[in-house]
Amino acid sequence: MQSQRELCSFPIAPSHKSKLTSAGFLITEDLKHLKPSELSKETGIGLEECLEILKLVCSESVDGSKRNEAPKPAVSALERLKEEQSLPPIITFSEGLDNMLGGGVPLCKITEFCGAPGVGKTQMCMQIAVDVQIPSQFGGLQGEAVYIDTEGSFIVERLVDIAKATVDHCNEMARLEGFKEGEITVESVLSGVHFYRCHDYVELLATVHLLPEFIKKHPKIKVVLVDSVAFHFRHDFDDLSLRTRLLTTMAQSFIKLATEFKIAIVLTNQMTTKFSPGEDSRLVPALGESWGHASTIRVILYWEGQKRWAWLYKSPSKKESRVPYQITMGGVRDIVTFPADNSNDQSDDEPSSKRQKVS
Amino acid sequence: KVGLTSYGQILTLSSQDIERLAKLSQGEVTGLKTAIAQQVLTHPLLTALDLQRGTKNCLQNLIIGKLSTGCKQIDDALRGGILSQGITEISGESASGKTQFCLQLCLTVQLPPEEGGLAAGAAYICTEDAFPSKRLSQMISYFRQRSEKRKQIPFGDNIFIEHVADLDSLNSCIHQKLPHLLSSGSVKLVIVDSVAAVFRCDYELKDMYKRSKHMASLAASLHRISSKYCLPIVCVNQVTDSMQSIGKKNIPALGLAWSNQITCRLSLSRTNREVDLPRIILKGSVIGGFPTSIRTLEVVFAPNLPNLSLMYVIDQEGIKALT
């Protein structure tokens, strides 16, 4: 059961993992009765880190709410399923993307978008920050967003472009279906995006620490976006194990936020080049392997020739797949391939409105 | 008392560690962290609407404006000009006009905000060839003629030039010399021409990891300056051969490690087409009157712009879009 679990499945820094393995510690059982000082002597890992590792691995002795794998009061799988299905996802405006994700960006989970500069991570975040506000009569969540910008790429005029397109679309749907127009306006969308600009990782940690209180005061919030998580963690860290610990703690805070408040967490990450001996170098998401465990859903955005693609790399429920997408004046959209397509800068060129309603 | 002196330390240590070290209870530690977190935040959470309108104790340096490029068509394409915060990179092959563009920005930054400037001077950090003072003088005399108000501005006096030869001197310039200039408010634009020169030699293959780290540190320092003093940073980059058989034959140098650090990338290139510029006499000076190559400016990525490209030429006045 728990004690037979392999140590390498825990979010421990790779250097520590290799030290644990070479000292002969492979599963949880092996660490069960050790003191931090003993573990430190056996493996050569520092005392503080040993304490962390033991706490992480032997959850029974620690306050269970800190660990995402900690057993909560038993809830049947059926109840869980009903709960999940009752929470609609955040629809993007790309049907291909929504289908790939199983309806849209899901609540109660961490979705990570990774990609090289210019592929559309910030655009995706802005799109989601707008889409979460779509009124419920159109199948939206009618919520608000918290947007944490670490790179300085949040430009209000761009958010206005995307908001305008969404508002126009909603008003058009309202007209077609006989609803009142004007439920959602560009101003209401802008006022529904709570913005914070982080200049370094300490500010980011501080913001994450204060989020629970903020969300309690603003219960309409349904998504927290961080663009990007990688930016401040990729320099200034000579001590990589500190970085891993901070990232792990941050990931745990996010998961707690997601499940406690039933919101979606959307993070963006950069790409880095990985050199493996004997293989060609390839692009992989930044922040290392231990960070790879943090997100529930990982989408890699990449270029192939002139087209942008979204690749569902990791998901608990959907199979791996890819869809092409484009960024228009109005935001993230499908690539429409029929010749009658009028994709010019002015129009928000999405196909028929009925697909936007989540049935 | 326990050796925890910085906010950063307290927020980065785990709660359990603080409890142990300082002999505080869990509740006390949480309260402590919350208080510190609130101190660390530089501004309260605002809404995008506040940002747009500049209301409600919205810190001025959160509002990102634009710096005019000096040519109206280019400004229109860029939705006002270059971003007034963050790092804008200008990459391109040699003689594509990168330095021209930078010189032009050194002039426009001195214009008042109503005319698209930031009403202050520029710091120009040269890492390659000597600063083109003659060309600058020529551009200044043309720039001045365009309006009476401009004749009042001593453009040359407000451009501060520094030559650095390597990364160490670049870093010391940024960390020591620049802050003096910047805190007086006399400079609202920092140009590094070029970033590529500093990183393209001096690193062996096995030091690539160090190179990435140094690039990231440099970029972080530049971003810090940009946010703190609310000004744009422009970095010039060279190009290198692309290994792909399809697509462009040149790509910006310095790789993904550098690309991840910048906010916006503009790419300049020459085409092999030429155009004859019509000869105009403006207030006694000649503009145009010679054949010149048509060049293209491309937005490779920017948070607020699509991947557009436009054609431009360089004449006595500087860079202007081809109409």
XYZ file of C-alpha atoms in Angstrom:
682
model
C 0.000 0.000 0.000
C 1.418 3.366 0.976
C 4.603 1.900 2.413
C 5.443 0.071 -0.794
C 5.346 3.276 -2.784
C 8.530 4.048 -4.652
C 10.445 7.072 -3.459
C 11.039 8.352 -6.965
C 7.328 9.017 -7.352
C 7.531 11.758 -4.713
C 8.396 15.340 -5.672
C 11.949 15.163 -4.410
C 14.867 16.886 -6.156
C 16.571 14.558 -8.659
C 19.952 14.941 -6.937
C 18.437 13.766 -3.672
C 16.639 10.926 -5.405
C 19.874 9.587 -6.796
C 21.526 9.850 -3.383
C 18.625 7.984 -1.808
C 18.764 5.287 -4.441
C 22.514 4.770 -4.171
C 22.200 4.485 -0.403
C 19.644 1.755 -0.919
C 16.384 3.592 -0.085
C 13.835 2.692 -2.720
C 10.385 2.622 -1.162
C 8.594 4.407 1.657
C 9.035 1.381 3.926
C 12.800 1.864 3.797
C 12.556 5.310 5.388
C 9.924 4.472 7.932
C 11.846 4.364 11.142
C 14.708 6.657 10.355
C 15.587 9.885 12.063
C 16.682 12.824 9.900
C 20.215 12.655 11.295
C 20.451 8.958 10.416
C 19.182 9.550 6.909
C 21.607 12.399 6.488
C 24.532 10.235 7.522
C 23.541 7.403 5.198
C 22.896 9.469 2.118
C 24.991 12.589 2.505
C 21.923 14.812 2.043
C 21.784 17.862 4.315
C 19.873 17.625 7.585
C 17.165 20.153 6.667
C 16.465 18.389 3.401
C 16.284 15.029 5.139
C 13.683 16.417 7.476
C 11.700 17.624 4.469
C 11.971 14.301 2.687
C 10.880 12.326 5.710
C 7.950 14.643 6.301
C 6.916 14.352 2.678
C 7.191 10.606 2.570
C 5.821 9.641 5.962
C 2.584 11.561 5.968
C 1.043 9.835 8.971
C 3.065 11.900 11.423
C 2.310 15.269 9.836
C -0.781 17.394 9.555
C -2.400 15.695 6.585
C -3.779 18.810 4.963
C -0.327 19.814 3.716
C -0.012 16.891 1.345
C -2.149 16.483 -1.678
C -2.088 12.707 -1.397
C -3.236 12.761 2.218
C -6.372 10.709 2.854
C -9.400 12.915 3.452
C -12.652 11.711 5.000
C -13.752 8.947 2.671
C -15.784 10.132 -0.288
C -17.077 7.570 -2.687
C -15.907 7.686 -6.250
C -19.483 8.216 -7.386
C -19.858 11.282 -5.211
C -16.590 12.586 -6.595
C -17.767 12.002 -10.150
C -21.035 13.801 -9.525
C -19.143 16.672 -7.943
C -16.819 16.953 -10.904
C -19.600 16.809 -13.433
C -21.577 19.480 -11.656
C -18.713 21.911 -12.068
C -18.585 23.113 -15.641
C -15.152 23.837 -17.092
C -14.025 27.211 -18.346
C -14.613 27.205 -22.067
C -12.022 28.800 -24.277
C -13.211 29.955 -27.658
C -11.449 27.190 -29.458
C -13.682 24.181 -29.857
C -10.693 22.034 -30.709
C -8.931 23.018 -27.529
C -12.040 22.570 -25.404
C -12.668 19.121 -26.820
C -9.073 18.131 -26.244
C -9.335 19.218 -22.628
C -12.656 17.473 -22.134
C -14.898 20.530 -22.268
C -12.509 23.296 -21.300
C -10.146 24.265 -18.509
C -11.391 22.278 -15.514
C -12.042 23.603 -12.025
C -10.354 22.067 -8.996
C -7.254 21.267 -11.019
C -3.986 22.830 -12.086
C -3.630 23.246 -15.831
C -0.209 24.184 -17.113
C 0.537 25.703 -20.506
C 4.167 25.404 -21.585
C 5.685 26.964 -24.657
C 8.421 28.998 -26.276
C 8.113 32.793 -26.424
C 5.488 34.015 -28.842
C 3.450 30.854 -29.088
C 0.514 32.255 -27.147
C 0.781 31.464 -23.440
C -0.109 34.990 -22.339
C -2.893 35.139 -24.915
C -4.299 31.880 -23.551
C -4.266 33.295 -20.039
C -6.011 36.474 -21.066
C -8.575 34.461 -22.990
C -9.305 32.329 -19.953
C -9.483 35.388 -17.701
C -12.215 36.717 -19.978
C -14.012 33.428 -20.616
C -14.453 32.659 -16.927
C -16.749 35.680 -16.835
C -19.160 34.492 -19.509
C -22.689 34.654 -18.080
C -24.299 31.395 -17.041
C -27.067 31.632 -19.646
C -24.400 31.041 -22.285
C -22.891 28.151 -20.437
C -20.219 30.182 -18.692
C -19.182 30.335 -15.068
C -19.989 34.014 -14.550
C -16.955 34.228 -12.310
C -13.937 36.442 -11.819
C -10.227 35.930 -12.298
C -7.016 36.635 -10.447
C -4.178 37.342 -12.890
C -0.667 37.233 -11.494
C 1.816 38.653 -13.981
C 5.483 37.923 -13.337
C 6.893 38.921 -16.722
C 5.324 42.285 -17.391
C 3.420 41.026 -20.414
C -0.074 41.894 -19.219
C -1.069 44.764 -21.477
C -4.540 46.104 -20.798
C -5.285 47.090 -24.381
C -4.854 43.472 -25.412
C -7.235 42.303 -22.709
C -9.681 44.866 -24.060
C -9.413 43.328 -27.561
C -10.251 39.904 -26.213
C -12.975 41.230 -23.936
C -14.599 43.105 -26.819
C -14.701 39.998 -28.978
C -16.227 37.932 -26.197
C -18.767 40.611 -25.330
C -19.790 40.937 -28.980
C -20.134 37.200 -29.217
C -22.276 37.022 -26.093
C -24.491 39.840 -27.262
C -24.948 38.114 -30.586
C -25.917 34.899 -28.858
C -28.295 36.849 -26.652
C -29.938 38.316 -29.727
C -30.301 34.937 -31.385
C -31.734 33.300 -28.324
C -33.894 36.115 -27.101
C -31.946 36.974 -23.986
C -31.269 40.458 -22.762
C -28.120 41.947 -24.238
C -25.581 43.858 -22.202
C -25.274 41.288 -19.420
C -21.576 41.401 -19.982
C -19.666 44.501 -21.067
C -16.020 45.291 -21.653
C -16.021 47.272 -18.428
C -17.522 44.473 -16.412
C -14.943 42.090 -17.826
C -12.080 44.394 -16.963
C -13.377 44.890 -13.463
C -13.603 41.126 -13.054
C -9.876 40.591 -13.557
C -7.929 41.135 -10.333
C -4.357 41.910 -11.222
C -1.080 41.601 -9.399
C 2.405 42.252 -10.779
C 5.210 40.246 -9.154
C 8.774 41.459 -9.545
C 10.562 38.533 -7.937
C 9.894 35.136 -6.429
C 9.446 36.495 -2.906
C 6.551 38.623 -4.126
C 5.117 35.603 -5.864
C 5.311 33.546 -2.671
C 3.743 36.398 -0.752
C 0.880 36.701 -3.225
C 0.185 32.995 -3.129
C 0.204 33.113 0.655
C -2.428 35.853 0.683
C -4.653 34.336 -1.979
C -6.930 32.291 0.301
C -8.015 35.384 2.220
C -8.528 37.326 -0.976
C -10.630 34.604 -2.531
C -12.773 34.383 0.588
C -13.503 38.073 0.207
C -14.218 37.706 -3.502
C -16.177 34.477 -3.793
C -16.879 35.027 -7.473
C -13.298 34.193 -8.308
C -13.163 30.983 -10.302
C -9.648 31.010 -11.738
C -6.174 32.040 -10.656
C -3.694 32.528 -13.491
C 0.057 32.870 -13.089
C 1.987 34.059 -16.161
C 4.583 32.709 -15.814
C 5.624 30.524 -12.938
C 9.058 29.980 -14.443
C 10.240 33.535 -14.902
C 11.536 34.311 -11.424
C 12.625 30.809 -10.578
C 15.151 30.403 -13.351
C 17.924 32.594 -12.056
C 19.055 33.610 -8.560
C 18.940 30.019 -7.371
C 22.331 28.533 -6.771
C 20.666 26.137 -4.382
C 18.407 24.055 -6.596
C 17.015 22.045 -3.724
C 15.668 25.259 -2.221
C 14.045 26.006 -5.533
C 12.485 22.556 -5.678
C 11.172 22.910 -2.162
C 9.657 26.323 -2.868
C 8.070 25.129 -6.083
C 6.685 22.053 -4.366
C 5.241 24.112 -1.535
C 3.753 26.529 -4.012
C 2.238 23.670 -5.981
C 0.688 22.309 -2.807
C -0.753 25.712 -1.982
C -2.273 25.872 -5.436
C -3.802 22.431 -5.179
C -5.250 23.340 -1.817
C -6.705 26.518 -3.291
C -8.113 24.645 -6.251
C -9.871 21.992 -4.220
C -10.946 24.103 -1.263
C -12.453 26.925 -3.281
C -13.358 24.852 -6.332
C -11.436 27.072 -8.721
C -9.170 26.443 -11.674
C -5.496 27.206 -11.463
C -3.783 28.029 -14.755
C -0.009 28.348 -14.841
C 2.312 29.070 -17.735
C 5.816 27.727 -17.989
C 8.751 28.337 -20.292
C 10.637 25.791 -22.326
C 14.268 24.899 -21.994
C 16.673 22.829 -24.014
C 17.553 19.459 -22.614
C 20.801 17.881 -23.619
C 20.908 14.130 -23.157
C 24.074 12.234 -23.929
C 23.688 10.264 -27.092
C 20.426 11.954 -28.078
C 19.518 15.093 -29.966
C 18.748 18.052 -27.787
C 15.056 18.714 -27.358
C 12.741 21.274 -25.831
C 11.196 20.386 -22.516
C 9.171 22.389 -20.001
C 11.368 24.358 -17.619
C 11.664 24.015 -13.841
C 12.803 20.434 -13.815
C 11.323 17.031 -13.414
C 9.954 17.470 -9.927
C 7.844 20.387 -11.132
C 6.373 18.093 -13.747
C 4.339 16.476 -10.988
C 2.759 19.728 -9.911
C 0.204 20.204 -12.629
C -2.685 17.869 -13.172
C -2.943 18.771 -16.819
C -0.073 19.817 -18.991
C -0.482 21.339 -22.426
C 2.537 22.071 -24.558
C 2.107 24.834 -27.118
C 4.466 24.724 -30.062
C 5.015 25.862 -33.612
C 5.034 23.545 -36.572
C 5.919 25.594 -39.625
C 3.517 28.504 -39.623
C 0.871 26.897 -37.449
C 0.474 26.839 -33.709
C -0.386 23.551 -32.045
C -1.590 22.602 -28.596
C -0.500 19.190 -27.424
C -2.230 17.624 -24.467
C 0.789 16.029 -22.904
C -0.548 14.999 -19.530
C -4.097 14.528 -18.364
C -5.773 12.238 -15.861
C -8.798 11.628 -18.014
C -8.202 12.514 -21.644
C -5.873 10.789 -24.017
C -2.840 12.482 -25.500
C -3.822 14.536 -28.549
C -2.989 17.655 -30.477
C -5.038 20.413 -32.041
C -4.023 23.381 -34.134
C -5.127 26.860 -33.045
C -4.587 30.464 -33.969
C -4.423 33.803 -32.233
C -6.671 36.416 -33.777
C -7.459 39.970 -32.808
C -10.199 38.559 -30.615
C -8.078 35.941 -28.889
C -7.498 32.211 -29.109
C -9.505 30.513 -31.833
C -9.699 27.356 -33.878
C -8.149 27.312 -37.263
C -11.049 27.477 -39.615
C -10.250 25.683 -42.805
C -13.173 26.240 -45.141
C -12.551 28.738 -47.945
C -15.481 30.956 -46.963
C -13.609 31.901 -43.812
C -13.348 35.643 -43.353
C -10.374 35.842 -41.064
C -9.453 39.512 -41.183
C -8.225 41.622 -38.331
C -11.535 43.262 -37.487
C -13.955 40.405 -37.139
C -13.947 37.841 -34.424
C -14.192 34.965 -36.759
C -15.707 32.124 -34.848
C -18.119 29.666 -36.407
C -21.771 29.312 -35.422
C -22.660 30.473 -31.967
C -24.516 27.417 -30.797
C -21.416 25.403 -30.059
C -20.481 27.760 -27.241
C -23.263 26.574 -24.987
C -22.127 23.760 -22.767
C -24.916 21.234 -22.852
C 17.030 37.177 17.151
C 17.004 33.826 15.448
C 18.816 35.105 12.396
C 15.794 35.660 10.183
C 16.404 39.086 8.857
C 14.822 39.369 5.479
C 11.234 39.036 4.363
C 12.436 36.623 1.770
C 13.874 34.283 4.345
C 10.683 34.116 6.343
C 8.501 33.476 3.369
C 10.782 30.865 1.934
C 11.316 28.819 5.043
C 8.679 26.268 5.766
C 6.324 27.001 8.618
C 7.598 24.047 10.574
C 11.142 25.355 10.398
C 10.148 28.754 11.718
C 8.131 27.169 14.486
C 11.158 25.205 15.520
C 13.713 27.975 15.187
C 11.780 30.764 16.816
C 9.736 28.638 19.210
C 6.470 30.050 17.916
C 3.179 28.277 17.539
C 1.696 27.367 14.193
C -0.895 30.131 14.448
C 1.760 32.689 15.277
C 3.878 31.674 12.329
C 0.954 31.886 9.949
C 0.129 35.326 11.282
C 3.742 36.355 10.894
C 3.900 35.137 7.325
C 0.679 36.914 6.473
C 1.909 40.190 7.900
C 5.173 39.898 6.028
C 3.447 38.927 2.811
C 1.345 42.055 3.010
C 4.469 44.140 3.482
C 6.199 42.524 0.533
C 3.443 43.291 -1.928
C 4.196 46.470 -3.785
C 0.646 47.280 -4.653
C -2.818 46.141 -3.627
C -4.683 43.881 -5.974
C -6.270 46.063 -8.603
C -8.679 45.248 -11.341
C -7.816 45.561 -14.999
C -10.356 48.375 -15.129
C -8.364 50.337 -12.542
C -5.280 49.759 -14.661
C -6.985 50.976 -17.778
C -8.288 54.110 -16.149
C -5.329 54.730 -13.890
C -7.624 55.049 -10.895
C -7.636 53.947 -7.301
C -4.075 54.248 -6.035
C -2.943 52.522 -9.187
C 0.778 52.985 -9.005
C 1.962 54.989 -11.951
C 4.596 52.463 -12.801
C 1.981 49.770 -13.361
C 0.572 51.620 -16.316
C 2.445 50.540 -19.395
C 2.401 53.208 -22.098
C 4.227 53.522 -25.380
C 7.289 55.326 -26.676
C 6.923 56.676 -30.201
C 9.375 55.367 -32.788
C 9.432 58.650 -34.637
C 7.433 57.466 -37.617
C 3.670 57.666 -37.451
C 2.983 54.612 -39.609
C 5.310 52.453 -37.581
C 3.721 53.785 -34.413
C 0.265 52.955 -35.732
C 1.330 49.432 -36.599
C 2.823 49.001 -33.132
C -0.278 50.524 -31.504
C 1.549 53.589 -30.287
C 5.211 52.610 -30.317
C 7.415 50.369 -28.236
C 6.258 49.356 -24.767
C 7.390 51.803 -22.125
C 8.419 48.987 -19.785
C 10.103 45.649 -20.162
C 12.835 44.596 -22.560
C 12.251 45.202 -26.262
C 14.773 43.422 -28.426
C 15.781 44.652 -31.849
C 17.484 41.895 -33.737
C 18.701 41.803 -37.291
C 21.645 41.236 -39.574
C 24.351 43.832 -39.753
C 23.458 47.061 -41.528
C 19.743 46.391 -41.216
C 19.180 49.560 -39.217
C 19.264 48.430 -35.605
C 21.514 51.233 -34.423
C 19.477 53.718 -36.481
C 16.347 52.611 -34.705
C 18.053 53.048 -31.332
C 19.318 56.513 -32.196
C 15.856 57.495 -33.258
C 14.423 56.314 -29.959
C 17.048 58.414 -28.160
C 15.457 61.419 -29.801
C 11.787 60.539 -29.468
C 12.166 59.739 -25.777
C 13.009 63.398 -25.203
C 9.716 64.596 -26.657
C 6.902 65.480 -24.287
C 4.259 62.794 -23.567
C 1.728 64.523 -25.843
C 4.050 63.785 -28.744
C 4.747 60.197 -27.742
C 7.915 60.734 -25.728
C 8.819 60.313 -22.092
C 10.271 63.807 -21.544
C 13.696 62.585 -20.507
C 16.996 61.475 -21.993
C 18.593 58.174 -22.863
C 21.483 56.054 -21.627
C 23.245 54.346 -24.528
C 25.543 51.488 -23.617
C 27.819 50.503 -26.498
C 29.468 47.123 -26.492
C 30.613 47.003 -30.073
C 31.775 49.760 -32.406
C 32.254 53.352 -31.486
C 29.122 55.361 -30.966
C 27.996 56.975 -34.261
C 28.180 60.586 -33.058
C 28.225 62.126 -36.513
C 25.117 60.318 -37.576
C 23.422 61.322 -34.339
C 24.240 64.987 -34.972
C 22.811 64.773 -38.438
C 19.628 63.158 -37.176
C 19.294 65.723 -34.416
C 19.462 68.648 -36.833
C 16.730 67.118 -39.003
C 14.650 66.123 -35.998
C 14.752 69.659 -34.624
C 13.455 71.218 -37.787
C 10.163 69.438 -37.641
C 8.617 71.798 -35.092
C 9.284 74.960 -33.148
C 8.915 73.192 -29.825
C 11.605 70.730 -30.762
C 14.069 73.490 -31.400
C 14.008 74.171 -27.668
C 15.229 70.737 -26.665
C 19.007 70.196 -26.384
C 18.810 66.649 -27.687
C 22.522 65.945 -27.687
C 22.923 66.925 -24.055
C 20.476 64.332 -22.854
C 22.037 61.242 -24.389
C 24.544 59.596 -22.064
C 26.971 57.240 -23.736
C 29.013 54.532 -22.095
C 31.333 51.991 -23.692
C 31.733 48.597 -22.092
C 33.852 45.765 -23.362
C 32.568 42.682 -21.589
C 29.939 41.270 -19.278
C 31.636 42.355 -16.073
C 31.862 45.978 -17.125
C 28.308 45.831 -18.471
C 27.065 44.542 -15.138
C 28.962 47.145 -13.167
C 27.624 49.853 -15.456
C 24.083 48.640 -14.850
C 24.436 48.160 -11.127
C 26.563 51.149 -10.259
C 26.587 53.877 -12.867
C 23.043 53.662 -14.157
C 21.175 54.061 -10.863
C 22.721 57.513 -10.376
C 21.455 58.679 -13.723
C 18.106 57.039 -13.330
C 17.245 58.249 -9.869
C 17.569 61.847 -10.984
C 14.867 61.182 -13.549
C 16.958 62.536 -16.384
C 16.931 59.262 -18.283
C 13.882 57.303 -19.396
C 15.387 54.916 -21.916
C 18.262 52.471 -21.616
C 19.780 50.961 -24.732
C 22.278 48.101 -24.814
C 23.885 47.924 -28.262
C 24.458 45.061 -28.407
C 23.732 42.282 -25.960
C 24.959 39.672 -28.410
C 28.525 40.956 -28.496
C 28.879 40.425 -24.764
C 27.767 36.794 -24.884
C 28.993 35.481 -28.175
C 32.573 34.850 -27.255
C 34.146 33.979 -23.924
C 32.021 30.887 -23.402
C 33.115 27.390 -24.315
C 30.619 24.687 -25.080
C 30.801 23.239 -21.620
C 29.991 26.603 -20.102
C 26.649 26.955 -21.808
C 24.806 26.509 -18.556
C 26.781 29.369 -17.056
C 26.054 31.492 -20.081
C 22.318 30.965 -19.638
C 22.602 31.893 -16.002
C 24.518 35.067 -16.790
C 21.993 36.028 -19.435
C 19.149 35.446 -17.025
C 20.844 37.546 -14.358
C 21.495 40.363 -16.786
C 17.900 40.279 -17.950
C 16.649 40.213 -14.382
C 18.706 43.315 -13.554
C 17.364 45.073 -16.606
C 13.779 44.152 -15.743
C 14.288 45.400 -12.213
C 15.491 48.736 -13.539
C 12.621 48.881 -15.983
C 9.991 48.345 -13.273
C 11.626 50.483 -10.640
C 12.215 53.535 -12.805
C 9.338 52.894 -15.170
C 11.249 52.982 -18.430
C 11.815 50.871 -21.550
C 14.968 48.861 -22.072
C 16.020 48.224 -25.659
C 18.540 45.477 -26.357
C 20.123 44.996 -29.748
C 20.780 41.424 -30.776
C 22.559 39.964 -33.756
C 21.451 37.052 -35.880
C 22.939 33.678 -36.440
C 22.399 31.025 -39.094
C 19.324 28.961 -38.680
C 19.872 25.218 -38.833
C 16.465 24.608 -40.362
C 16.274 23.895 -44.046
C 12.884 25.580 -44.340
C 11.856 28.921 -42.986
C 14.125 31.856 -42.330
C 17.817 31.552 -42.908
C 18.636 33.773 -39.934
C 17.419 33.602 -36.389
C 18.184 35.895 -33.468
C 21.356 34.962 -31.629
C 21.654 33.924 -27.997
C 19.069 31.163 -28.185
C 16.043 30.233 -26.130
C 17.670 31.169 -22.842
C 17.679 34.821 -23.908
C 14.348 34.746 -25.765
C 12.608 33.673 -22.580
C 13.756 36.852 -20.855
C 12.496 39.506 -23.231
C 9.073 41.072 -23.484
C 9.006 41.909 -27.167
C 11.112 41.002 -30.183
C 11.335 43.124 -33.327
C 13.329 41.905 -36.268
C 14.868 44.122 -38.935
C 16.136 42.851 -42.249
C 17.109 44.062 -45.668
C 15.305 42.890 -48.749
C 17.095 42.950 -52.075
C 14.683 45.485 -53.498
C 15.458 49.129 -53.826
C 13.414 52.247 -54.123
C 14.249 55.732 -55.307
C 13.450 58.188 -52.583
C 11.905 61.381 -53.946
C 13.911 64.485 -53.238
C 12.186 66.921 -50.911
C 13.477 70.183 -49.535
C 12.214 70.840 -46.028
C 13.161 74.136 -44.449
C 16.355 74.289 -46.396
C 17.516 70.709 -45.924
C 17.362 67.893 -48.416
C 15.405 64.769 -47.590
C 15.610 61.758 -49.859
C 16.909 62.034 -53.373
C 18.817 58.760 -53.544
C 18.087 55.079 -54.090
C 17.978 52.946 -50.986
C 17.201 49.359 -49.984
C 13.778 48.471 -48.811
C 13.906 46.892 -45.403
C 11.335 45.047 -43.328
C 10.445 45.359 -39.705
C 8.741 42.338 -38.270
C 7.085 41.790 -34.923
C 8.333 38.340 -33.966
C 6.472 38.367 -30.688
C 4.861 40.947 -28.466
C 2.147 40.591 -25.839
C -0.105 43.131 -27.524
C 0.654 42.749 -31.239
C 0.050 40.193 -33.970
C 2.914 38.945 -36.133
C 2.881 41.875 -38.499
C 5.571 43.110 -40.805
C 5.998 46.373 -42.602
C 8.485 47.898 -45.002
C 10.678 50.866 -44.213
C 13.588 52.864 -45.539
C 16.322 54.872 -43.932
C 16.911 58.429 -45.064
C 18.611 61.504 -43.649
C 15.981 61.822 -40.953
C 16.136 58.225 -39.885
C 13.771 55.307 -40.164
C 10.434 55.736 -41.787
C 7.797 53.401 -43.118
C 7.531 53.044 -46.843
C 4.309 54.624 -48.025
